[in-house]
XYZ file of C-alpha atoms in Angstrom:
224
model
C 0.000 0.000 0.000
C 2.995 2.296 0.472
C 3.193 3.153 -3.226
C -0.417 4.355 -3.136
C 0.089 6.718 -0.189
C 0.438 9.757 -2.529
C -2.987 8.993 -4.037
C -4.498 8.400 -0.610
C -3.045 11.604 0.847
C -4.479 13.660 -2.045
C -8.002 12.393 -1.364
C -10.512 14.864 0.085
C -11.130 12.344 2.864
C -7.632 12.892 4.235
C -7.348 16.626 3.563
C -5.485 18.406 6.346
C -4.182 15.177 7.881
C -0.420 14.951 8.212
C 1.249 12.485 5.850
C 3.034 10.910 8.820
C -0.316 10.056 10.424
C -1.725 8.251 7.389
C -0.508 4.746 8.160
C -1.826 4.904 11.727
C -5.116 6.298 10.469
C -5.523 3.595 7.826
C -4.897 0.984 10.499
C -7.529 2.672 12.671
C -10.009 2.407 9.778
C -9.220 -1.253 9.149
C -8.260 -0.302 5.582
C -7.693 -3.101 3.095
C -7.040 -3.014 -0.649
C -8.932 -5.216 -3.090
C -8.743 -5.617 -6.865
C -11.795 -5.745 -9.132
C -11.624 -6.671 -12.842
C -13.466 -4.507 -15.356
C -17.220 -5.079 -15.254
C -17.248 -6.781 -11.850
C -19.427 -5.584 -8.983
C -17.822 -3.867 -6.016
C -21.233 -3.577 -4.344
C -24.667 -4.696 -5.542
C -28.262 -3.583 -5.088
C -29.507 -4.922 -1.760
C -26.065 -5.114 -0.149
C -25.631 -3.646 3.312
C -22.177 -2.283 4.093
C -20.247 -0.443 6.772
C -17.347 0.199 4.388
C -16.768 3.091 2.034
C -14.308 2.806 -0.824
C -11.448 4.895 -2.160
C -10.258 4.293 -5.721
C -6.488 3.751 -5.891
C -6.262 2.605 -9.523
C -8.742 2.483 -12.398
C -12.318 3.707 -12.017
C -15.698 2.670 -10.625
C -19.229 3.780 -11.499
C -22.536 4.039 -9.700
C -25.204 2.465 -11.899
C -28.919 1.714 -11.665
C -30.961 -0.656 -13.810
C -34.720 -0.653 -14.273
C -36.965 -3.716 -14.519
C -36.069 -4.171 -18.213
C -32.324 -3.851 -17.704
C -31.943 -0.280 -18.972
C -28.876 1.278 -17.355
C -28.466 4.743 -15.901
C -25.017 5.948 -14.818
C -25.216 8.153 -11.744
C -21.541 8.983 -11.206
C -17.978 7.953 -12.035
C -14.989 7.939 -9.669
C -11.266 7.723 -10.435
C -8.056 7.537 -8.352
C -8.280 9.509 -5.119
C -12.088 9.662 -5.141
C -14.327 7.898 -2.644
C -17.759 6.277 -2.910
C -20.552 4.611 -0.887
C -20.113 7.007 2.048
C -23.844 7.495 2.651
C -24.615 3.764 2.723
C -21.659 3.044 4.984
C -22.700 5.771 7.426
C -26.181 4.212 7.649
C -25.390 0.475 7.686
C -29.053 -0.526 7.907
C -29.727 1.132 4.544
C -29.433 -1.383 1.677
C -27.919 -0.162 -1.565
C -30.383 0.776 -4.288
C -27.656 0.915 -6.941
C -24.655 -1.065 -8.165
C -21.035 -0.034 -7.804
C -19.212 -1.481 -10.820
C -15.560 -1.441 -11.885
C -15.551 0.661 -15.077
C -12.044 -0.663 -15.739
C -9.633 -2.852 -13.802
C -9.632 -1.185 -10.399
C -7.830 -1.290 -7.073
C -10.077 -0.102 -4.249
C -9.242 0.712 -0.645
C -12.104 -0.350 1.647
C -12.429 1.427 5.003
C -14.805 0.726 7.880
C -16.800 3.925 8.424
C -18.037 2.734 11.825
C -14.580 3.653 13.085
C -15.090 7.182 11.780
C -18.639 7.797 12.990
C -18.100 6.333 16.465
C -15.717 7.414 19.194
C -12.189 6.326 18.357
C -10.906 4.125 21.233
C -7.363 5.394 20.643
C -8.531 9.053 20.748
C -6.710 9.805 17.507
C -5.923 13.512 17.131
C -6.948 13.356 13.459
C -10.323 11.701 14.111
C -12.348 14.954 14.252
C -10.717 16.178 11.050
C -11.640 12.943 9.315
C -15.280 13.316 10.360
C -15.377 16.890 8.994
C -13.852 15.717 5.723
C -16.420 12.926 5.439
C -19.291 15.361 5.970
C -17.825 17.610 3.282
C -17.664 14.720 0.814
C -21.290 13.770 1.497
C -22.346 17.398 0.960
C -20.474 17.614 -2.356
C -21.997 14.307 -3.448
C -25.477 15.706 -2.791
C -24.585 18.789 -4.839
C -23.321 16.606 -7.707
C -26.625 14.712 -7.693
C -28.480 18.021 -7.888
C -26.370 18.978 -10.912
C -27.153 15.663 -12.612
C -30.865 16.249 -12.050
C -30.469 19.671 -13.663
C -28.756 18.130 -16.712
C -31.329 15.384 -17.216
C -34.303 17.688 -16.620
C -33.457 19.778 -19.694
C -36.110 19.417 -22.409
C -33.916 18.459 -25.365
C -30.895 16.237 -25.959
C -28.892 19.288 -27.034
C -29.765 21.142 -23.854
C -28.813 18.113 -21.742
C -25.458 17.840 -23.521
C -24.648 21.528 -23.193
C -25.679 21.597 -19.543
C -23.349 18.691 -18.776
C -20.464 19.874 -20.975
C -20.688 23.373 -19.525
C -20.301 21.945 -16.022
C -17.289 19.900 -17.109
C -15.638 22.957 -18.657
C -16.205 24.949 -15.467
C -14.751 22.137 -13.366
C -11.677 21.952 -15.622
C -11.464 25.766 -15.784
C -10.809 25.381 -19.512
C -12.790 25.154 -22.741
C -10.987 21.904 -23.591
C -11.445 18.954 -21.238
C -11.901 15.177 -21.023
C -15.029 13.461 -19.724
C -15.030 10.061 -17.945
C -17.549 8.465 -20.339
C -17.618 6.872 -23.776
C -20.655 7.586 -25.985
C -22.906 4.845 -24.598
C -21.979 5.754 -21.039
C -22.643 9.443 -21.688
C -26.059 8.556 -23.121
C -26.782 6.417 -20.052
C -25.688 9.249 -17.755
C -27.931 11.795 -19.489
C -30.800 9.300 -19.964
C -30.974 9.786 -23.735
C -30.868 7.511 -26.775
C -27.277 6.943 -27.915
C -27.987 7.279 -31.649
C -29.974 10.472 -31.186
C -27.252 11.877 -28.941
C -24.476 11.088 -31.428
C -26.484 12.714 -34.223
C -26.938 15.819 -32.068
C -23.222 15.940 -31.271
C -22.440 15.845 -35.000
C -24.870 18.697 -35.691
C -23.365 20.753 -32.877
C -19.873 20.232 -34.269
C -20.973 21.300 -37.765
C -22.452 24.446 -36.239
C -19.171 25.223 -34.469
C -20.724 24.927 -31.018
C -18.385 22.139 -29.914
C -15.528 20.018 -31.185
C -14.503 16.611 -29.899
C -12.285 13.587 -30.371
C -13.331 10.498 -28.454
C -13.858 11.670 -24.861
C -12.052 15.025 -25.246
C -14.353 17.976 -25.898
C -13.837 21.659 -26.632
C -16.552 24.271 -26.338
C -16.830 27.084 -28.882
C -17.785 30.649 -28.053
C -21.336 30.077 -29.227
C -22.101 27.255 -26.759
C -25.459 28.267 -25.328
C -28.516 26.466 -24.099
């Protein structure tokens, strides 16, 4: 795990915690690393867990499927990002989504009960960890609100521009990469893939956007 300490220390969960305290803190959390091949389930609908995860390598996605097997992607997480915090903080709450390895992934699993209950060792960094966890949960709620805003737009073009605008703002640049391929982007925005790809082509012809694979660039005329 030593070679992954730089990734772990950059995570929002451990913000403000001294690098020298990390190993003791990970021991306190009962941290353990586990590998998941692409497409495998990290957590499934109906699971109950006390552990949250931190991606060390690869990526994982939060996905939901309806009765007919139609997939919706709720979020994607890469190295240094955490997931399943809400379910781990409320261990009696079964998951209503799947956590799936979007590519071969190495995940650090940590027992949140040791964060939300009094630390028996009275770790000096315990309170900071709790504050960081609350901040992550708040940002996750905000991200869900943003997704609702994207998908509530009336047209496929409006959904695309709402999402791409957010990505550009997050990157603080007009050129940026998104964590989805075309099918995954369609699943995230809850639109038909063919219709979405046709709309992307029209937008490029109009000079609104340009793209190559998952790298996009917004033109000056990018408006909803």
